[in-house]
Coordinates of C-alpha atoms and ligand atoms in Angstrom, one line a residue:
M257 CA 18.3 207.6 -108.1
V258 CA 20.4 210.6 -108.7
A259 CA 19.8 213.3 -106.2
R260 CA 19.1 216.8 -107.5
L261 CA 19.0 220.4 -106.2
V262 CA 15.5 221.3 -107.1
A263 CA 15.5 224.9 -105.7
L264 CA 18.2 227.3 -104.4
N265 CA 16.6 229.6 -101.8
V266 CA 18.0 232.7 -100.2
G267 CA 16.7 235.5 -98.0
L268 CA 18.0 238.2 -95.8
P269 CA 16.7 238.7 -92.2
I270 CA 13.5 240.8 -91.8
D271 CA 11.5 241.9 -88.8
V272 CA 8.0 240.3 -88.6
P273 CA 5.4 241.3 -86.0
W274 CA 4.8 238.7 -83.3
H275 CA 3.0 238.8 -80.0
G276 CA 3.2 242.6 -79.6
A277 CA 6.9 242.7 -80.5
S278 CA 9.0 241.9 -83.6
V279 CA 11.1 238.9 -84.5
H280 CA 14.3 239.4 -86.5
T281 CA 14.5 236.3 -88.6
G282 CA 16.1 235.0 -91.8
I283 CA 13.6 232.2 -92.2
W284 CA 11.8 233.8 -95.2
K285 CA 13.8 232.2 -98.1
R286 CA 12.7 232.3 -101.8
P287 CA 13.9 230.4 -104.8
V288 CA 16.3 232.2 -107.1
D289 CA 17.3 231.6 -110.7
G290 CA 20.8 231.3 -112.1
R291 CA 24.1 230.7 -110.4
R292 CA 24.9 231.8 -106.8
L293 CA 28.3 231.9 -105.2
V294 CA 28.4 229.7 -102.0
R295 CA 31.0 230.8 -99.5
R296 CA 32.0 229.4 -96.2
L297 CA 29.5 231.3 -94.2
N298 CA 26.7 232.1 -96.6
I299 CA 25.2 231.9 -100.0
E300 CA 25.3 235.1 -102.0
G301 CA 22.2 237.1 -101.0
D302 CA 21.4 234.9 -97.9
G303 CA 21.7 235.7 -94.2
Q304 CA 20.6 234.4 -90.8
G305 CA 18.8 236.6 -88.2
D306 CA 20.0 235.0 -85.0
L307 CA 23.6 233.8 -85.2
A308 CA 23.4 232.1 -81.8
G309 CA 21.0 229.6 -83.2
H310 CA 21.7 229.5 -86.9
G311 CA 24.6 230.2 -89.3
G312 CA 28.4 230.0 -88.8
V313 CA 30.7 227.6 -90.5
H314 CA 29.0 224.4 -89.2
R315 CA 25.5 225.7 -90.2
A316 CA 26.2 227.5 -93.4
V317 CA 23.6 225.9 -95.7
L318 CA 20.3 224.3 -94.6
V319 CA 18.9 221.4 -96.7
Y320 CA 15.3 220.1 -96.8
Q321 CA 13.8 217.4 -99.0
V322 CA 11.0 217.4 -101.6
D323 CA 9.8 214.1 -100.1
S324 CA 9.3 215.9 -96.7
Y325 CA 7.3 218.6 -98.5
R326 CA 5.0 215.9 -99.8
H327 CA 4.7 214.4 -96.3
W328 CA 3.8 217.7 -94.7
A329 CA 1.4 218.7 -97.4
E330 CA -0.5 215.5 -96.7
H331 CA -0.1 215.5 -92.9
L332 CA -1.1 219.2 -92.5
G333 CA -3.6 219.2 -95.4
R334 CA -1.7 222.1 -97.0
A335 CA -1.6 222.8 -100.7
D336 CA 0.3 226.1 -100.3
L337 CA 3.8 225.0 -99.4
T338 CA 6.4 226.6 -101.7
Y339 CA 10.2 225.9 -101.8
G340 CA 12.0 227.8 -99.1
Q341 CA 9.1 227.4 -96.8
F342 CA 11.1 225.5 -94.2
G343 CA 13.8 228.1 -94.2
E344 CA 16.0 225.8 -96.2
N345 CA 18.6 227.1 -98.7
F346 CA 18.7 223.9 -100.8
T347 CA 15.5 222.0 -101.6
V348 CA 16.6 218.6 -102.8
D349 CA 15.1 215.6 -104.5
G350 CA 16.7 212.6 -102.7
L351 CA 19.0 212.8 -99.7
P352 CA 16.5 211.5 -97.1
D353 CA 17.3 212.1 -93.4
D354 CA 17.3 208.4 -92.7
E355 CA 20.0 207.7 -95.3
V356 CA 22.2 210.8 -95.3
C357 CA 25.0 210.4 -92.7
I358 CA 26.9 213.1 -90.7
G359 CA 30.2 213.5 -92.5
D360 CA 28.9 212.6 -96.0
R361 CA 30.4 214.9 -98.6
Y362 CA 28.6 216.1 -101.8
R363 CA 29.5 218.1 -104.8
I364 CA 26.9 220.4 -106.3
G365 CA 28.1 222.5 -109.2
E366 CA 31.5 223.9 -108.3
A367 CA 31.1 223.6 -104.5
V368 CA 31.8 220.7 -102.1
F369 CA 29.8 220.3 -98.9
E370 CA 29.9 218.2 -95.7
V371 CA 26.9 217.2 -93.6
S372 CA 27.6 218.7 -90.2
Q373 CA 24.4 218.2 -88.0
P374 CA 20.6 217.9 -88.1
R375 CA 18.6 221.1 -88.2
V376 CA 17.8 222.6 -84.8
T377 CA 14.2 223.9 -85.0
C378 CA 12.9 226.9 -83.1
Y379 CA 9.6 228.8 -82.9
R380 CA 10.4 230.8 -86.1
L381 CA 9.6 227.8 -88.3
G382 CA 6.2 227.8 -86.5
I383 CA 5.7 231.4 -87.4
R384 CA 6.8 230.8 -91.0
M385 CA 4.5 227.8 -91.3
D386 CA 1.6 229.4 -89.3
E387 CA 1.8 226.1 -87.3
P388 CA 3.1 226.7 -83.8
Q389 CA 3.9 223.1 -83.1
M390 CA 6.0 222.7 -86.3
A391 CA 9.3 222.5 -84.4
A392 CA 8.0 219.5 -82.4
L393 CA 6.5 217.9 -85.5
L394 CA 9.8 217.9 -87.4
V395 CA 11.5 216.0 -84.5
S396 CA 8.6 213.6 -83.8
H397 CA 8.1 212.7 -87.5
R398 CA 11.9 212.4 -87.8
R399 CA 12.2 214.8 -90.7
P400 CA 14.5 217.5 -89.4
G401 CA 16.6 218.2 -92.5
F402 CA 20.3 219.0 -92.0
Y403 CA 23.0 221.5 -92.3
L404 CA 26.1 221.6 -94.6
R405 CA 29.4 223.1 -94.0
V406 CA 31.1 224.4 -97.2
L407 CA 34.5 222.7 -97.9
T408 CA 35.1 224.2 -101.3
E409 CA 33.5 227.5 -102.2
G410 CA 32.0 227.9 -105.7
Y411 CA 28.9 228.6 -107.9
V412 CA 25.8 226.4 -107.5
E413 CA 22.6 226.5 -109.5
A414 CA 19.1 224.9 -109.1
G415 CA 18.7 221.8 -111.3
E416 CA 22.2 220.5 -110.7
E417 CA 23.0 217.0 -109.6
V418 CA 24.0 216.2 -106.1
I419 CA 27.0 213.9 -106.4
K420 CA 28.3 212.0 -103.4
V421 CA 32.0 212.4 -103.0
S422 CA 32.8 210.4 -99.9
S423 CA 31.4 208.9 -96.7
P424 CA 32.9 208.8 -93.3
S425 CA 34.2 205.5 -91.7
E426 CA 31.6 205.7 -89.0
S427 CA 28.1 206.1 -90.4
V428 CA 25.3 207.7 -88.3
T429 CA 22.3 209.1 -90.2
V430 CA 20.8 212.5 -89.6
A431 CA 17.5 211.0 -88.4
E432 CA 19.4 208.7 -86.0
I433 CA 21.5 211.5 -84.4
D434 CA 18.5 213.8 -84.1
A435 CA 16.6 211.1 -82.3
L436 CA 19.6 210.4 -80.1
L437 CA 19.5 213.9 -78.7
Y438 CA 15.8 214.8 -78.7
L439 CA 13.9 211.6 -78.1
H440 CA 13.6 209.8 -74.8
E441 CA 16.1 207.0 -75.3
H442 CA 19.9 207.8 -75.3
P443 CA 21.6 204.4 -75.6
R444 CA 25.2 204.6 -74.5
E445 CA 26.6 202.6 -77.5
Q446 CA 24.9 204.9 -80.0
L447 CA 26.1 208.0 -78.2
A448 CA 29.7 206.7 -78.2
R449 CA 29.5 205.8 -81.9
A450 CA 28.0 209.2 -82.8
L451 CA 30.9 210.9 -80.9
R452 CA 33.4 209.1 -83.1
V453 CA 32.1 211.0 -86.1
D454 CA 34.7 213.8 -86.6
A455 CA 32.4 215.8 -88.9
L456 CA 29.7 216.3 -86.2
S457 CA 29.5 220.0 -85.2
P458 CA 31.1 220.9 -81.9
G459 CA 27.7 222.0 -80.4
W460 CA 26.1 218.6 -81.0
K461 CA 29.2 216.8 -79.8
A462 CA 29.0 218.8 -76.5
S463 CA 25.3 217.8 -76.1
L464 CA 25.9 214.1 -76.8
R465 CA 29.0 214.1 -74.5
A466 CA 26.9 215.4 -71.7
L467 CA 24.4 212.6 -72.3
L468 CA 27.2 210.0 -72.4
E469 CA 28.6 211.3 -69.1
Q470 CA 25.2 211.0 -67.6
A471 CA 24.9 207.4 -68.9
D472 CA 28.4 206.6 -67.6
G473 CA 27.5 208.1 -64.2
G474 CA 24.7 205.6 -63.9
E475 CA 22.4 208.1 -62.3
A476 CA 18.8 207.6 -63.5
K477 CA 17.6 211.2 -63.0
G478 CA 15.4 211.6 -66.1
G479 CA 15.6 214.8 -68.0
N480 CA 17.9 215.6 -70.9
V481 CA 21.3 216.9 -69.9
G482 CA 22.2 217.1 -73.6
L483 CA 19.7 219.9 -73.9
T484 CA 19.9 221.7 -70.6
T485 CA 22.1 221.9 -67.5
A486 CA 18.8 222.4 -65.5
A487 CA 18.5 218.6 -65.8
S488 CA 21.8 218.0 -64.2
S489 CA 20.9 218.1 -60.5
P490 CA 19.4 215.2 -58.6
P491 CA 15.6 215.0 -58.2
P492 CA 14.4 217.1 -55.2
A493 CA 14.4 215.1 -52.0
W494 CA 10.7 215.8 -51.3
P495 CA 7.8 217.2 -53.4
G496 CA 6.5 220.6 -52.7
F497 CA 6.9 222.3 -49.2
R498 CA 7.3 220.6 -45.9
P499 CA 7.5 222.1 -42.4
L500 CA 11.0 222.5 -40.9
T501 CA 11.7 223.8 -37.3
I502 CA 13.9 226.7 -36.5
A503 CA 16.5 225.2 -34.1
A504 CA 18.7 228.2 -33.7
V505 CA 19.0 231.9 -34.7
H506 CA 22.4 233.5 -35.0
H507 CA 23.3 237.0 -35.9
E508 CA 26.4 236.9 -38.1
T509 CA 26.6 240.7 -38.5
S510 CA 24.1 243.5 -37.9
S511 CA 22.3 242.8 -41.2
V512 CA 22.9 239.0 -41.8
M513 CA 21.1 236.4 -39.6
S514 CA 21.4 232.6 -39.9
L515 CA 18.7 230.2 -39.2
R516 CA 19.4 226.5 -38.4
L517 CA 16.5 224.4 -39.6
V518 CA 15.8 220.8 -38.6
A519 CA 13.2 218.1 -39.4
A520 CA 10.2 218.4 -37.0
D521 CA 10.7 214.7 -36.1
G522 CA 14.4 215.1 -35.4
T523 CA 15.5 212.8 -38.3
A524 CA 18.5 213.9 -40.4
L525 CA 17.5 216.0 -43.4
P526 CA 18.6 214.8 -46.9
T527 CA 22.1 215.9 -47.8
P528 CA 22.1 218.7 -50.3
R529 CA 24.9 219.4 -52.9
P530 CA 27.2 222.2 -51.8
G531 CA 25.9 225.4 -53.4
Q532 CA 22.2 224.4 -53.5
Y533 CA 19.4 226.6 -52.1
L534 CA 16.1 226.2 -50.2
T535 CA 12.9 227.9 -51.3
V536 CA 10.8 228.9 -48.3
R537 CA 7.2 230.0 -48.0
L538 CA 6.3 232.6 -45.4
V539 CA 3.2 234.3 -44.2
V540 CA 4.2 237.9 -43.5
D541 CA 2.6 240.5 -41.2
S542 CA 0.2 241.7 -43.9
G543 CA -1.2 238.2 -44.1
A544 CA 0.3 237.8 -47.6
T545 CA 2.2 234.5 -48.5
V546 CA 5.6 235.2 -50.0
V547 CA 8.1 232.7 -51.5
R548 CA 11.8 233.4 -51.4
S549 CA 15.0 231.3 -51.9
Y550 CA 18.1 231.2 -49.7
S551 CA 21.3 229.3 -50.4
L552 CA 22.4 226.8 -47.9
S553 CA 25.4 228.2 -46.0
G554 CA 26.3 225.4 -43.7
P555 CA 28.1 222.0 -43.9
P556 CA 26.2 219.9 -46.5
S557 CA 26.3 216.7 -44.6
A558 CA 25.2 218.1 -41.2
G559 CA 21.7 216.6 -41.3
D560 CA 20.3 220.1 -40.7
Y561 CA 20.2 223.1 -43.0
R562 CA 21.5 226.6 -42.4
I563 CA 20.3 229.6 -44.3
S564 CA 21.7 233.1 -43.9
V565 CA 19.4 236.0 -44.7
K566 CA 20.5 239.6 -45.2
R567 CA 18.0 242.2 -44.1
E568 CA 17.1 244.3 -47.2
V569 CA 15.8 247.9 -46.7
G570 CA 12.1 247.6 -47.6
G571 CA 12.5 243.9 -48.1
I572 CA 9.3 242.0 -47.3
A573 CA 10.6 238.5 -46.4
S574 CA 14.0 239.4 -45.0
R575 CA 12.6 242.1 -42.7
H576 CA 9.9 239.7 -41.6
L577 CA 12.5 237.0 -40.8
H578 CA 14.8 239.4 -39.0
A579 CA 11.9 240.7 -36.9
T580 CA 10.1 237.5 -36.0
A581 CA 12.3 234.3 -36.5
A582 CA 12.8 232.5 -33.2
P583 CA 13.8 228.9 -32.2
G584 CA 10.8 226.5 -32.1
Q585 CA 9.0 228.2 -35.0
T586 CA 8.1 226.4 -38.1
I587 CA 9.0 227.4 -41.6
E588 CA 7.8 225.8 -44.8
A589 CA 10.6 224.8 -47.2
A590 CA 10.9 223.0 -50.5
A591 CA 13.8 220.5 -50.9
P592 CA 17.2 221.8 -51.8
R593 CA 17.7 222.4 -55.5
G594 CA 19.9 224.2 -58.0
T595 CA 22.8 223.5 -60.4
F596 CA 25.3 225.9 -58.9
T597 CA 27.2 223.1 -57.3
L598 CA 30.8 222.1 -57.0
A599 CA 32.0 220.1 -60.0
P600 CA 33.9 217.0 -58.8
G601 CA 37.5 216.5 -60.0
A602 CA 41.0 217.7 -59.2
A603 CA 40.9 221.0 -61.1
P604 CA 41.7 224.2 -59.1
V605 CA 38.7 226.0 -57.6
A606 CA 38.1 229.7 -57.1
L607 CA 35.2 230.7 -54.8
V608 CA 34.6 234.3 -55.5
S609 CA 31.8 236.2 -53.7
A610 CA 30.6 239.7 -52.6
G611 CA 28.3 240.5 -49.8
V612 CA 25.7 237.9 -48.8
G613 CA 26.6 236.1 -52.1
V614 CA 29.1 234.3 -49.8
T615 CA 26.5 231.8 -48.7
P616 CA 26.6 229.1 -51.5
V617 CA 30.4 229.3 -51.8
L618 CA 30.8 228.9 -48.0
A619 CA 28.8 225.6 -48.4
M620 CA 31.3 224.6 -51.1
L621 CA 34.2 225.4 -48.8
Y622 CA 32.6 223.1 -46.3
G623 CA 32.3 220.5 -49.0
L624 CA 36.0 220.7 -49.9
V625 CA 37.0 220.3 -46.3
A626 CA 34.7 217.4 -45.8
E627 CA 36.3 215.5 -48.7
G628 CA 39.8 216.3 -47.5
S629 CA 40.4 218.1 -50.8
T630 CA 44.0 218.8 -51.9
R631 CA 42.8 220.9 -54.9
P632 CA 44.3 224.4 -55.1
V633 CA 41.6 226.7 -53.7
W634 CA 41.3 230.5 -54.0
W635 CA 38.8 232.2 -51.6
V636 CA 38.0 235.7 -52.7
H637 CA 35.4 237.8 -50.9
G638 CA 34.3 241.4 -51.1
A639 CA 32.6 243.2 -48.2
R640 CA 32.2 246.8 -47.1
N641 CA 34.4 246.4 -44.0
G642 CA 35.0 244.0 -41.2
S643 CA 31.8 244.7 -39.3
E644 CA 29.8 243.7 -42.5
H645 CA 31.8 240.7 -43.2
P646 CA 29.8 237.6 -42.2
F647 CA 31.5 234.2 -41.6
A648 CA 35.0 235.8 -41.6
A649 CA 36.4 233.6 -38.8
E650 CA 34.4 230.5 -40.0
A651 CA 35.8 230.7 -43.5
R652 CA 39.3 231.3 -42.1
G653 CA 39.0 228.1 -40.0
L654 CA 38.0 226.1 -43.0
L655 CA 40.7 227.5 -45.3
D656 CA 43.3 226.6 -42.6
Q657 CA 42.2 222.9 -43.1
L658 CA 42.8 223.0 -46.9
P659 CA 46.5 222.6 -47.7
G660 CA 46.1 224.2 -51.2
A661 CA 44.1 227.3 -50.1
R662 CA 44.8 231.0 -50.5
S663 CA 42.5 233.8 -49.5
L664 CA 42.0 237.4 -50.4
I665 CA 39.5 239.7 -48.7
C666 CA 38.6 243.1 -50.3
Y667 CA 37.1 245.8 -48.1
S668 CA 35.6 248.6 -50.2
S669 CA 35.0 251.0 -47.2
P670 CA 37.3 249.8 -44.4
S671 CA 36.7 251.0 -40.8
A672 CA 39.3 252.0 -38.3
D673 CA 39.1 248.6 -36.6
D674 CA 40.0 246.7 -39.8
R675 CA 43.5 245.2 -39.9
L676 CA 44.8 246.4 -43.2
D677 CA 48.3 245.2 -42.5
D678 CA 47.0 241.6 -43.0
P679 CA 48.5 240.5 -46.4
D680 CA 45.2 238.7 -47.2
V681 CA 43.3 242.0 -47.0
R682 CA 43.1 244.7 -49.6
V683 CA 41.2 248.0 -49.9
G684 CA 38.8 248.2 -52.8
H685 CA 36.3 246.1 -54.7
V686 CA 36.7 242.6 -56.2
T687 CA 37.3 243.6 -59.8
G688 CA 38.6 241.9 -62.9
D689 CA 42.1 243.4 -62.2
V690 CA 42.1 241.9 -58.7
I691 CA 41.2 238.5 -60.1
A692 CA 43.9 238.9 -62.9
R693 CA 46.6 239.4 -60.3
L694 CA 45.7 236.1 -58.5
G695 CA 47.4 234.1 -61.3
L696 CA 44.5 231.6 -61.6
P697 CA 45.3 228.7 -63.9
T698 CA 43.1 228.7 -67.0
D699 CA 41.7 225.2 -66.1
A700 CA 40.3 226.5 -62.8
H701 CA 36.6 226.2 -62.1
V702 CA 35.4 229.6 -60.9
Y703 CA 32.2 230.0 -58.8
L704 CA 30.8 233.5 -58.7
C705 CA 28.0 234.8 -56.5
G706 CA 27.2 238.4 -55.7
P707 CA 25.3 241.4 -57.2
A708 CA 24.4 241.1 -60.9
R709 CA 26.9 243.8 -62.0
F710 CA 29.7 242.1 -60.0
M711 CA 29.1 238.8 -61.8
A712 CA 28.7 240.3 -65.2
D713 CA 32.0 242.2 -64.8
L714 CA 34.0 239.3 -63.5
T715 CA 32.5 236.8 -66.0
A716 CA 33.7 239.1 -68.8
A717 CA 37.1 239.6 -67.2
L718 CA 37.7 235.9 -66.5
S719 CA 36.7 234.9 -70.1
E720 CA 39.2 237.5 -71.3
F721 CA 42.0 235.9 -69.2
G722 CA 41.3 232.6 -70.9
V723 CA 39.2 230.8 -68.2
D724 CA 37.1 228.2 -70.1
I725 CA 33.5 229.5 -70.3
D726 CA 32.3 226.1 -69.3
H727 CA 34.3 226.4 -66.1
L728 CA 32.6 229.7 -65.1
H729 CA 29.7 229.0 -62.7
T730 CA 27.4 231.8 -61.5
E731 CA 24.5 232.0 -59.0
S732 CA 22.0 234.8 -59.3
F733 CA 20.0 235.8 -56.2
G734 CA 17.3 237.2 -58.5
T735 CA 15.8 236.4 -61.8
L736 CA 17.9 234.7 -64.5
A737 CA 18.7 236.5 -67.7
A738 CA 16.0 236.0 -70.4
I739 CA 16.6 234.0 -73.5
T740 CA 14.1 235.1 -76.3
P741 CA 15.9 234.4 -79.6
G742 CA 15.3 237.0 -82.2
V743 CA 12.7 239.0 -80.3
V744 CA 13.1 242.8 -80.6
G745 CA 11.1 245.5 -78.8
A746 CA 9.3 243.4 -76.3
P747 CA 7.7 245.4 -73.5
D748 CA 10.2 246.1 -70.7
G749 CA 10.0 246.8 -67.0
P750 CA 9.9 244.9 -63.7
P751 CA 7.5 242.0 -63.2
R752 CA 3.9 243.0 -62.5
L753 CA 0.5 241.5 -62.7
P754 CA -1.1 241.4 -66.2
E755 CA -3.3 244.2 -67.2
G756 CA -7.1 243.6 -67.2
P757 CA -9.2 241.5 -64.8
P758 CA -7.3 238.7 -63.0
G759 CA -7.8 235.1 -64.1
T760 CA -9.9 232.8 -62.1
G761 CA -7.7 229.7 -62.2
P762 CA -5.0 228.4 -59.9
A763 CA -2.4 230.8 -58.4
V764 CA 0.9 230.6 -60.1
T765 CA 3.8 232.0 -58.1
F766 CA 7.0 233.1 -59.9
A767 CA 9.5 232.6 -57.0
R768 CA 12.5 234.6 -58.2
S769 CA 10.3 237.4 -59.4
G770 CA 8.3 237.5 -56.1
L771 CA 5.0 237.6 -58.0
T772 CA 1.8 235.5 -57.8
A773 CA -0.7 235.7 -60.7
R774 CA -4.0 233.8 -61.3
W775 CA -4.1 231.4 -64.2
D776 CA -6.6 232.0 -67.0
D777 CA -7.4 229.5 -69.8
H778 CA -6.7 232.0 -72.5
Y779 CA -3.0 231.5 -71.8
G780 CA -1.7 228.6 -73.8
A781 CA 1.0 227.7 -71.3
I782 CA 2.7 228.9 -68.1
L783 CA 5.2 230.7 -70.4
E784 CA 2.5 232.9 -71.7
L785 CA 1.3 233.9 -68.3
A786 CA 4.9 234.6 -67.3
E787 CA 5.3 236.8 -70.4
A788 CA 2.1 238.7 -69.5
C789 CA 3.7 239.3 -66.1
R790 CA 7.0 240.5 -67.6
V791 CA 8.7 237.7 -65.8
P792 CA 12.1 237.1 -67.5
V793 CA 11.7 233.8 -69.4
R794 CA 14.0 231.5 -71.4
W795 CA 12.8 229.6 -74.5
S796 CA 13.5 228.7 -78.1
C797 CA 11.0 226.2 -79.6
R798 CA 8.0 227.0 -77.5
T799 CA 6.6 223.5 -78.1
G800 CA 8.4 221.0 -75.9
V801 CA 11.5 220.0 -77.9
C802 CA 14.6 222.1 -76.9
H803 CA 14.3 222.3 -73.1
T804 CA 15.5 225.9 -73.0
C805 CA 12.5 226.7 -70.9
E806 CA 13.1 223.9 -68.3
T807 CA 12.5 225.4 -64.9
G808 CA 12.3 224.2 -61.3
L809 CA 8.7 223.2 -60.4
V810 CA 9.0 224.1 -56.7
S811 CA 5.5 222.9 -55.8
G812 CA 2.3 221.9 -57.6
Q813 CA 1.3 219.8 -60.7
V814 CA 1.0 220.5 -64.4
E815 CA -0.5 218.9 -67.5
Y816 CA 1.2 219.1 -70.9
E817 CA -0.3 220.1 -74.3
P818 CA 1.5 219.1 -76.4
E819 CA 3.3 216.4 -74.5
P820 CA 7.1 217.2 -74.5
I821 CA 9.2 215.1 -76.9
D822 CA 11.4 214.1 -73.9
A823 CA 10.3 214.7 -70.3
P824 CA 12.0 217.3 -68.1
A825 CA 14.1 216.1 -65.1
A826 CA 12.1 215.1 -62.0
G827 CA 11.1 218.3 -60.1
N828 CA 11.3 220.5 -63.3
V829 CA 8.7 221.7 -65.8
L830 CA 8.8 222.7 -69.4
V831 CA 6.9 226.0 -69.1
C832 CA 6.3 226.4 -72.8
C833 CA 3.8 223.6 -73.0
A834 CA 2.6 223.1 -69.4
R835 CA -0.6 224.3 -67.8
P836 CA -1.2 224.3 -64.0
T837 CA -3.7 221.8 -62.6
G838 CA -3.7 223.5 -59.2
D839 CA -1.7 226.2 -57.4
L840 CA 2.0 226.1 -58.2
V841 CA 5.3 227.7 -57.6
V842 CA 7.9 227.8 -60.3
D843 CA 11.5 229.0 -60.1
L844 CA 11.2 232.0 -62.5
Ligands
LIG1160 C1 18.9 231.0 -55.7 C2 18.8 232.2 -54.7 C3 19.5 232.1 -53.6 C4 19.5 233.2 -52.7 N1 20.2 233.2 -51.6 C5 20.2 234.2 -50.7 C6 20.9 234.1 -49.5 O1 21.7 233.2 -49.2 N2 20.8 235.2 -48.6 C7 20.0 236.3 -48.8 O2 19.9 237.2 -48.0 N3 19.3 236.3 -50.0 C8 19.3 235.3 -50.9 N4 18.5 235.3 -52.0 C9 17.6 236.5 -52.2 C10 16.3 236.3 -51.5 O3 15.6 235.2 -52.1 C11 15.4 237.5 -51.5 O4 15.3 238.0 -52.8 C12 15.9 238.6 -50.6 O5 15.9 238.1 -49.2 C13 15.0 239.8 -50.6 O6 13.7 239.4 -50.4 P1 12.7 240.4 -49.6 O7 11.4 239.8 -49.6 O8 13.3 240.8 -48.3 O9 12.8 241.7 -50.5 P2 11.7 242.1 -51.6 O10 10.5 242.6 -50.9 O11 11.6 241.1 -52.6 O12 12.5 243.4 -52.2 C14 13.8 243.2 -52.7 C15 14.5 244.5 -52.8 O13 13.8 245.3 -53.7 C16 13.3 246.5 -53.2 N5 12.0 246.7 -53.7 C17 10.9 246.0 -53.5 N6 9.9 246.4 -54.2 C18 10.4 247.5 -54.9 C19 9.8 248.4 -55.9 N7 8.5 248.3 -56.2 N8 10.6 249.3 -56.4 C20 11.9 249.4 -56.1 N9 12.5 248.6 -55.2 C21 11.7 247.6 -54.6 C22 13.3 246.3 -51.7 O14 13.4 247.5 -51.0 C23 14.4 245.3 -51.5 O15 15.6 246.0 -51.3 C24 18.6 234.3 -52.9 C25 17.8 234.3 -54.1 C26 17.9 233.3 -55.0 C27 17.0 233.3 -56.2
LIG1161 S1 11.0 226.4 -75.2 FE1 11.7 224.5 -76.1 S2 11.0 223.0 -74.7 FE2 10.2 224.8 -74.0

C-alpha cells in the first residue's frame, strides 16, 4: 500500500489554563490547506512551546497514523478525534510504528525526511485529549508515533504520497526502540543493536547507553537508568529508619559538630558510596518530630558513619543536636542514599566546596585515598576564615597521601591568625575566575557542594570553560530545582501546609522541605499533595512513564494508580502516580 500524507497540521504555542496556572504549549495543531514550506526546525506556521522537550533538528516534525486514530477512537469510545489531535504535524495513512525504522528516509513533496526517534509523550497530550493517562496509554499500547528530521527543505501538501527513499543497514522499528527504553525489559543485545543506528537522536542514544552500561555492570538494581539518574544508586541497605547509637561527639569548629554513629549491636554498618547522605528523624524539645538529611563526612569503609552538622541560627534540628547530642544516645537514621557519588575511572577530579558543603566531598577524598588513587585531584574549599574552616588538618593529611593532589583554600574574611603566606591560601570567595585559573582539564569530573548561589555561579562558569555538563555533579543541601515543563504563573513561595482543613489520612513528610502534611483522598497522587504544599517537584508525564518524578522513598509504603510502565529503583517512588498506604517520608 502506498503511504499518504492525509493531513498537514500546524499551530503556534498558546497558554491554556491548568490547575490554577497556565501551560504554554504548542500541542494544539490544526489541518491546513495548500502547500507549506518545511524547514530544518519547523513547518511554516508551526511552533513548539517547550523546546527542552520538543522541537529542534531531531524533533522537527511529529508524525501520527490514521490507524492509531481508529485504535483510540475504539479504545476510548471517542467519536470526536480530529486530525492534529495528538499534536502531530503529519497525519499519515500507513507508516505503522511497528514497521517504520529509525533511519528510514522518506520523500513527501519536495522535502526529504529521516526518522529520528519515537515521540516522547508528556502531560500536555493528556490535557489536549482530556485524558490524563494518555501519555502512559501511548507507550503501553505501543503506538507512540515518531519524529522526523528534515534532510531536504521544501514544500509539502496534504494528499501527497510518502515515498520511501532508503533504509539504514541496521533496522530497529519505532515501536521496538520505544519499548526498549520505557518497558521493563532492556535486553543487552537489542540495546547494542539500537545504538548502532546512526540516525537515532543523541538524547535517545544517551538513554540507551546508560541502560547498556547498567546491563554491562551486571548490577540488578531495578529502576530505569535510561530515564533518570535517580535510579543509578544501589538499593538502600535497610528499609525505613533504624536506631543508631552516638559513639562520639566532636566539635570541629564553634559551629560544626560531628557525630560518630554505630550500630546498636556493634556490627559494622553497610558501606556507603562516598558522597551519600543519611536522613535522620529526631524528636526535638517541642515534642515535634523532624526529618533532616546529613552527608556522610567520614571514611566510607569505616563500618561506622560520621555526620557533621552546622548549627544554623534559628535552625530546629541543628540547634537541637548541638544542644543535646551525647555519646550513648540513640538516633533514628534511614540507610545512606544519594547519587552525588564519585564516578569511577581515571579522569581528573575537582572537589569544590564552600562552608559545611565540605562534608560529602571530604568522604570522596577518603574514598580516593582508600583506593590508592593516582588521579589528578583538585581540592578547593571556601570558608570565612581559619577558625570557621572545619576538617582543615584532616583534609590536608588526606591530600598528602594522593600523589596527584593540589589544594586551594579561599578565606573570604581572614582573621589575624590566618597564614596568608601559604601558597595554597587565597583571600576571597571561590568564584568562576578562581576556578578558571586552576587550569582544570575539560575532561575533569567536578563535584560541587555549597550554598545554592555558589553552585549556580560555578556551574555556569565551568560550563563556559568547556567542562562537559555530564561531568558536573552538584549536591543541594535543600530542595532540588523544580521541573514543571511549560507551566507558567504557578503559585510561588516557601513550602507550607495546604489551605483549608487538614486531611485525615497518613502523614506525608517532605524531608528536604521540612514539612509534614496529612494525606487526603481528594489528591490523586503524592505529587498533587506536594504541589498543594508548594514543595518543589519534578515531573513531565504525570502518569508513570517518564520517571522525571522519581524520588527517594525514605520510609513507608505506597500503592500505584495507574501502575507505572516500568517500576522505579528499589527505595524510590514515582510520586506522580503513587498514594501512601501509611505514614511516609519522601526526599522532596
Ligand atoms: C542531601 C542533604 C545533605 C545535607 N548535608 C548536610 C551536612 O552535611 N551538614 C549540615 O549541617 N547540613 C546538611 N544538610 C542540611 C540539613 O538537612 C538541614 O537542612 C540543616 O541542618 C538545617 O536544619 P534545621 O532544622 O537546623 O534548620 P531549619 O529549622 O530547617 O531552618 C533552616 C534555616 O532556615 C531558617 N528558617 C526556618 N524557618 C524560617 C522561616 N519561616 N523564615 C525564614 N527563615 C527560616 C532558619 O533560621 C535556618 O537558618 C543537608 C541537606 C540535604 C538535603
Ligand atoms: S512524571 Fe513521569 S513518571 Fe512521574
